PDB file of C-alpha atoms in Angstrom:
ATOM      1  CA  MET A   1     151.310  68.008   8.887  1.00  0.00           C
ATOM      2  CA  ALA A   2     152.980  64.646   8.929  1.00  0.00           C
ATOM      3  CA  PRO A   3     151.059  61.549   7.944  1.00  0.00           C
ATOM      4  CA  SER A   4     149.735  59.451  10.857  1.00  0.00           C
ATOM      5  CA  THR A   5     152.167  56.699  11.993  1.00  0.00           C
ATOM      6  CA  THR A   6     149.536  55.054  14.165  1.00  0.00           C
ATOM      7  CA  PRO A   7     149.454  51.422  13.084  1.00  0.00           C
ATOM      8  CA  HIS A   8     146.110  50.082  11.835  1.00  0.00           C
ATOM      9  CA  PRO A   9     145.475  46.389  11.601  1.00  0.00           C
ATOM     10  CA  ALA A  10     145.457  45.164   8.020  1.00  0.00           C
ATOM     11  CA  PRO A  11     141.986  44.491   6.779  1.00  0.00           C
ATOM     12  CA  GLY A  12     140.941  40.850   6.408  1.00  0.00           C
ATOM     13  CA  PRO A  13     139.933  39.487   2.993  1.00  0.00           C
ATOM     14  CA  ASP A  14     136.260  39.739   3.900  1.00  0.00           C
ATOM     15  CA  SER A  15     136.553  43.312   5.235  1.00  0.00           C
ATOM     16  CA  PRO A  16     134.890  45.959   3.103  1.00  0.00           C
ATOM     17  CA  ASP A  17     138.070  47.911   3.365  1.00  0.00           C
ATOM     18  CA  SER A  18     140.191  45.086   1.870  1.00  0.00           C
ATOM     19  CA  PRO A  19     141.434  45.453  -1.649  1.00  0.00           C
ATOM     20  CA  ASP A  20     140.892  41.706  -1.957  1.00  0.00           C
ATOM     21  CA  SER A  21     137.314  42.056  -0.954  1.00  0.00           C
ATOM     22  CA  PRO A  22     135.007  40.447  -3.533  1.00  0.00           C
ATOM     23  CA  ASP A  23     132.800  43.553  -3.500  1.00  0.00           C
ATOM     24  CA  ARG A  24     134.747  46.093  -5.622  1.00  0.00           C
ATOM     25  CA  SER A  25     132.026  46.304  -8.254  1.00  0.00           C
ATOM     26  CA  ASP A  26     131.762  50.002  -7.508  1.00  0.00           C
ATOM     27  CA  GLY A  27     135.186  50.645  -8.991  1.00  0.00           C
ATOM     28  CA  SER A  28     136.715  51.817  -5.822  1.00  0.00           C
ATOM     29  CA  ASP A  29     140.032  50.705  -4.383  1.00  0.00           C
ATOM     30  CA  GLY A  30     138.995  51.041  -0.851  1.00  0.00           C
ATOM     31  CA  SER A  31     140.642  54.317  -0.298  1.00  0.00           C
ATOM     32  CA  PRO A  32     138.662  56.420   2.293  1.00  0.00           C
ATOM     33  CA  GLY A  33     136.641  59.109   0.605  1.00  0.00           C
ATOM     34  CA  GLN A  34     136.942  57.680  -2.825  1.00  0.00           C
ATOM     35  CA  THR A  35     133.716  58.164  -4.929  1.00  0.00           C
ATOM     36  CA  PRO A  36     131.874  54.999  -5.959  1.00  0.00           C
ATOM     37  CA  TYR A  37     131.859  56.200  -9.576  1.00  0.00           C
ATOM     38  CA  PHE A  38     130.919  52.851 -11.145  1.00  0.00           C
ATOM     39  CA  ALA A  39     127.900  52.491  -8.951  1.00  0.00           C
ATOM     40  CA  ARG A  40     126.631  55.823 -10.137  1.00  0.00           C
ATOM     41  CA  LEU A  41     127.546  55.091 -13.838  1.00  0.00           C
ATOM     42  CA  ALA A  42     125.803  51.692 -13.730  1.00  0.00           C
ATOM     43  CA  ALA A  43     122.704  53.302 -12.211  1.00  0.00           C
ATOM     44  CA  GLU A  44     122.661  55.774 -15.017  1.00  0.00           C
ATOM     45  CA  ARG A  45     123.757  53.509 -17.915  1.00  0.00           C
ATOM     46  CA  PRO A  46     122.314  50.019 -17.784  1.00  0.00           C
ATOM     47  CA  ASP A  47     124.205  49.167 -20.996  1.00  0.00           C
ATOM     48  CA  ILE A  48     127.505  49.679 -19.254  1.00  0.00           C
ATOM     49  CA  ALA A  49     126.284  47.743 -16.214  1.00  0.00           C
ATOM     50  CA  LEU A  50     125.190  44.830 -18.344  1.00  0.00           C
ATOM     51  CA  CYS A  51     128.570  44.838 -20.208  1.00  0.00           C
ATOM     52  CA  ARG A  52     130.401  44.786 -16.891  1.00  0.00           C
ATOM     53  CA  ALA A  53     128.215  42.015 -15.503  1.00  0.00           C
ATOM     54  CA  SER A  54     128.543  40.028 -18.640  1.00  0.00           C
ATOM     55  CA  SER A  55     132.325  40.297 -18.555  1.00  0.00           C
ATOM     56  CA  ALA A  56     132.416  39.208 -14.873  1.00  0.00           C
ATOM     57  CA  VAL A  57     130.238  36.108 -15.588  1.00  0.00           C
ATOM     58  CA  ALA A  58     132.227  35.364 -18.771  1.00  0.00           C
ATOM     59  CA  ARG A  59     135.497  35.392 -16.795  1.00  0.00           C
ATOM     60  CA  ALA A  60     133.918  33.250 -14.083  1.00  0.00           C
ATOM     61  CA  ALA A  61     132.607  30.775 -16.601  1.00  0.00           C
ATOM     62  CA  GLU A  62     136.074  30.439 -18.277  1.00  0.00           C
ATOM     63  CA  ALA A  63     137.684  29.923 -14.886  1.00  0.00           C
ATOM     64  CA  HIS A  64     135.089  27.277 -13.950  1.00  0.00           C
ATOM     65  CA  ALA A  65     135.426  25.600 -17.367  1.00  0.00           C
ATOM     66  CA  ALA A  66     139.132  25.343 -16.988  1.00  0.00           C
ATOM     67  CA  GLY A  67     138.604  23.555 -13.618  1.00  0.00           C
ATOM     68  CA  VAL A  68     136.164  21.200 -15.287  1.00  0.00           C
ATOM     69  CA  GLY A  69     138.399  20.567 -18.251  1.00  0.00           C
ATOM     70  CA  LEU A  70     136.027  21.615 -20.913  1.00  0.00           C
ATOM     71  CA  GLY A  71     135.946  25.134 -22.304  1.00  0.00           C
ATOM     72  CA  VAL A  72     132.814  27.188 -22.522  1.00  0.00           C
ATOM     73  CA  GLY A  73     132.735  27.099 -26.420  1.00  0.00           C
ATOM     74  CA  PRO A  74     133.303  23.234 -26.616  1.00  0.00           C
ATOM     75  CA  HIS A  75     130.705  22.768 -23.855  1.00  0.00           C
ATOM     76  CA  LEU A  76     128.249  24.869 -25.873  1.00  0.00           C
ATOM     77  CA  VAL A  77     128.884  23.032 -29.034  1.00  0.00           C
ATOM     78  CA  LEU A  78     128.415  19.503 -27.373  1.00  0.00           C
ATOM     79  CA  LYS A  79     125.241  20.862 -25.630  1.00  0.00           C
ATOM     80  CA  MET A  80     123.656  22.079 -28.884  1.00  0.00           C
ATOM     81  CA  LEU A  81     124.651  18.926 -30.849  1.00  0.00           C
ATOM     82  CA  THR A  82     123.329  16.707 -28.121  1.00  0.00           C
ATOM     83  CA  GLU A  83     119.966  18.753 -27.843  1.00  0.00           C
ATOM     84  CA  ALA A  84     119.473  19.682 -31.541  1.00  0.00           C
ATOM     85  CA  GLY A  85     121.229  16.803 -33.435  1.00  0.00           C
ATOM     86  CA  PRO A  86     123.931  17.067 -36.017  1.00  0.00           C
ATOM     87  CA  GLY A  87     124.559  20.341 -37.718  1.00  0.00           C
ATOM     88  CA  SER A  88     126.962  22.186 -39.883  1.00  0.00           C
ATOM     89  CA  GLN A  89     129.804  24.260 -38.378  1.00  0.00           C
ATOM     90  CA  ARG A  90     128.172  27.337 -39.953  1.00  0.00           C
ATOM     91  CA  VAL A  91     124.954  26.603 -38.189  1.00  0.00           C
ATOM     92  CA  LEU A  92     126.712  26.027 -34.886  1.00  0.00           C
ATOM     93  CA  SER A  93     128.616  29.222 -35.364  1.00  0.00           C
ATOM     94  CA  ASP A  94     125.478  31.225 -36.135  1.00  0.00           C
ATOM     95  CA  GLN A  95     123.244  29.771 -33.442  1.00  0.00           C
ATOM     96  CA  LEU A  96     125.856  29.928 -30.649  1.00  0.00           C
ATOM     97  CA  ARG A  97     127.191  33.348 -31.816  1.00  0.00           C
ATOM     98  CA  ILE A  98     130.788  32.062 -32.052  1.00  0.00           C
ATOM     99  CA  ASP A  99     132.981  33.432 -34.869  1.00  0.00           C
ATOM    100  CA  ARG A 100     133.256  30.810 -37.717  1.00  0.00           C
ATOM    101  CA  THR A 101     137.104  30.675 -37.561  1.00  0.00           C
ATOM    102  CA  VAL A 102     136.844  30.062 -33.795  1.00  0.00           C
ATOM    103  CA  MET A 103     134.324  27.422 -34.443  1.00  0.00           C
ATOM    104  CA  VAL A 104     136.560  25.538 -36.751  1.00  0.00           C
ATOM    105  CA  GLY A 105     139.220  25.467 -33.995  1.00  0.00           C
ATOM    106  CA  ILE A 106     136.578  24.261 -31.424  1.00  0.00           C
ATOM    107  CA  CYS A 107     135.472  21.547 -33.789  1.00  0.00           C
ATOM    108  CA  ASP A 108     139.131  20.537 -34.440  1.00  0.00           C
ATOM    109  CA  GLY A 109     139.706  20.129 -30.668  1.00  0.00           C
ATOM    110  CA  LEU A 110     136.468  18.251 -30.099  1.00  0.00           C
ATOM    111  CA  GLU A 111     137.242  15.892 -33.004  1.00  0.00           C
ATOM    112  CA  ARG A 112     140.853  15.245 -31.744  1.00  0.00           C
ATOM    113  CA  ALA A 113     139.494  14.390 -28.358  1.00  0.00           C
ATOM    114  CA  GLY A 114     136.937  12.060 -29.915  1.00  0.00           C
ATOM    115  CA  HIS A 115     133.903  14.096 -28.863  1.00  0.00           C
ATOM    116  CA  VAL A 116     132.675  14.843 -32.367  1.00  0.00           C
ATOM    117  CA  ARG A 117     132.848  13.396 -35.697  1.00  0.00           C
ATOM    118  CA  ARG A 118     132.820  15.611 -38.875  1.00  0.00           C
ATOM    119  CA  GLU A 119     131.810  14.302 -42.203  1.00  0.00           C
ATOM    120  CA  ARG A 120     131.111  16.204 -45.455  1.00  0.00           C
ATOM    121  CA  ALA A 121     127.441  17.225 -45.661  1.00  0.00           C
ATOM    122  CA  ALA A 122     125.432  15.145 -48.169  1.00  0.00           C
ATOM    123  CA  GLY A 123     123.812  18.270 -49.729  1.00  0.00           C
ATOM    124  CA  ASP A 124     126.778  20.514 -49.771  1.00  0.00           C
ATOM    125  CA  ARG A 125     130.328  19.008 -50.154  1.00  0.00           C
ATOM    126  CA  ARG A 126     131.815  22.323 -48.864  1.00  0.00           C
ATOM    127  CA  ALA A 127     130.106  21.957 -45.466  1.00  0.00           C
ATOM    128  CA  TYR A 128     130.764  19.565 -42.662  1.00  0.00           C
ATOM    129  CA  ALA A 129     128.114  17.890 -40.686  1.00  0.00           C
ATOM    130  CA  VAL A 130     129.229  17.720 -36.986  1.00  0.00           C
ATOM    131  CA  THR A 131     127.831  14.836 -34.937  1.00  0.00           C
ATOM    132  CA  VAL A 132     128.415  14.319 -31.233  1.00  0.00           C
ATOM    133  CA  THR A 133     129.937  10.978 -30.324  1.00  0.00           C
ATOM    134  CA  ASP A 134     129.192   8.778 -27.220  1.00  0.00           C
ATOM    135  CA  ALA A 135     132.441  10.094 -25.711  1.00  0.00           C
ATOM    136  CA  GLY A 136     131.252  13.606 -26.323  1.00  0.00           C
ATOM    137  CA  ARG A 137     127.889  12.880 -24.641  1.00  0.00           C
ATOM    138  CA  ALA A 138     129.709  11.488 -21.636  1.00  0.00           C
ATOM    139  CA  GLU A 139     132.034  14.456 -21.508  1.00  0.00           C
ATOM    140  CA  LEU A 140     129.014  16.836 -21.681  1.00  0.00           C
ATOM    141  CA  ALA A 141     127.216  14.960 -18.932  1.00  0.00           C
ATOM    142  CA  ARG A 142     130.296  15.285 -16.684  1.00  0.00           C
ATOM    143  CA  ALA A 143     130.617  18.959 -17.354  1.00  0.00           C
ATOM    144  CA  GLU A 144     126.904  19.573 -16.991  1.00  0.00           C
ATOM    145  CA  ARG A 145     126.915  18.192 -13.359  1.00  0.00           C
ATOM    146  CA  ALA A 146     129.115  21.093 -12.415  1.00  0.00           C
ATOM    147  CA  VAL A 147     126.876  23.849 -13.861  1.00  0.00           C
ATOM    148  CA  PRO A 148     124.354  24.324 -10.992  1.00  0.00           C
ATOM    149  CA  GLY A 149     127.204  25.021  -8.649  1.00  0.00           C
ATOM    150  CA  PHE A 150     128.780  27.520 -10.980  1.00  0.00           C
ATOM    151  CA  LEU A 151     125.445  29.278 -11.441  1.00  0.00           C
ATOM    152  CA  ASP A 152     124.814  29.374  -7.741  1.00  0.00           C
ATOM    153  CA  ASP A 153     128.333  30.824  -7.154  1.00  0.00           C
ATOM    154  CA  SER A 154     127.993  33.367  -9.968  1.00  0.00           C
ATOM    155  CA  PHE A 155     124.530  34.553  -9.060  1.00  0.00           C
ATOM    156  CA  GLN A 156     124.698  34.248  -5.264  1.00  0.00           C
ATOM    157  CA  ARG A 157     123.711  37.960  -4.760  1.00  0.00           C
ATOM    158  CA  LEU A 158     120.372  37.265  -6.472  1.00  0.00           C
ATOM    159  CA  THR A 159     117.388  35.492  -4.967  1.00  0.00           C
ATOM    160  CA  PRO A 160     115.752  32.631  -6.914  1.00  0.00           C
ATOM    161  CA  GLY A 161     113.036  35.012  -7.950  1.00  0.00           C
ATOM    162  CA  GLU A 162     115.565  37.678  -9.092  1.00  0.00           C
ATOM    163  CA  ARG A 163     117.455  34.935 -11.143  1.00  0.00           C
ATOM    164  CA  ARG A 164     114.225  33.952 -12.888  1.00  0.00           C
ATOM    165  CA  GLN A 165     113.435  37.699 -13.521  1.00  0.00           C
ATOM    166  CA  LEU A 166     116.959  38.251 -14.881  1.00  0.00           C
ATOM    167  CA  THR A 167     116.564  35.244 -17.218  1.00  0.00           C
ATOM    168  CA  ARG A 168     113.301  36.591 -18.453  1.00  0.00           C
ATOM    169  CA  LEU A 169     114.566  40.186 -19.020  1.00  0.00           C
ATOM    170  CA  LEU A 170     117.759  38.891 -20.853  1.00  0.00           C
ATOM    171  CA  GLY A 171     115.552  36.763 -22.999  1.00  0.00           C
ATOM    172  CA  LYS A 172     113.391  39.753 -23.791  1.00  0.00           C
ATOM    173  CA  LEU A 173     116.497  41.924 -24.568  1.00  0.00           C
ATOM    174  CA  LEU A 174     117.859  39.163 -26.818  1.00  0.00           C
ATOM    175  CA  GLY A 175     114.570  38.551 -28.496  1.00  0.00           C
ATOM    176  CA  THR A 176     114.475  34.949 -27.503  1.00  0.00           C
ATOM    177  CA  ALA A 177     111.502  35.018 -25.045  1.00  0.00           C
ATOM    178  CA  ASP A 178     108.159  36.709 -25.001  1.00  0.00           C
ATOM    179  CA  GLY A 179     107.730  39.816 -22.846  1.00  0.00           C
TER     180      GLY A 179
END
């Protein structure tokens, strides 16, 4: 039997049948009859679903950060230094879960931009104490103004209550919050 040659209108970008549709989280490509494998897998394996969600949010965060002009890593470093005070690169690396060699590059870039100052730590000449500058505080404030919109976009499928619940559950999984 020959394939149908009846023309079908191309699906619009918001059509659930469009490959450009933002809702392809089930792993399907929009082909009729395709099994939504990822939806089943995610229901069975929350670890895989969490990894996929984390990757999606991380990609969105990097794209957002590129638009703002301050990468995710530098943003986190400036935020921690502003809120917690000066710290060593090692402490920044450990607390923010950023590889130490990556942290050196982040601090190099922030220092070149005038957003941080590094000085030898008084108690340990091998370590650097990193301090945020006034320019770094201003850059952080500018970047922070864009965060609520990013969070609203990234978590638009969740109600405010579900976002609070997600935050509590993630804190529990990470051991950073009480049950």
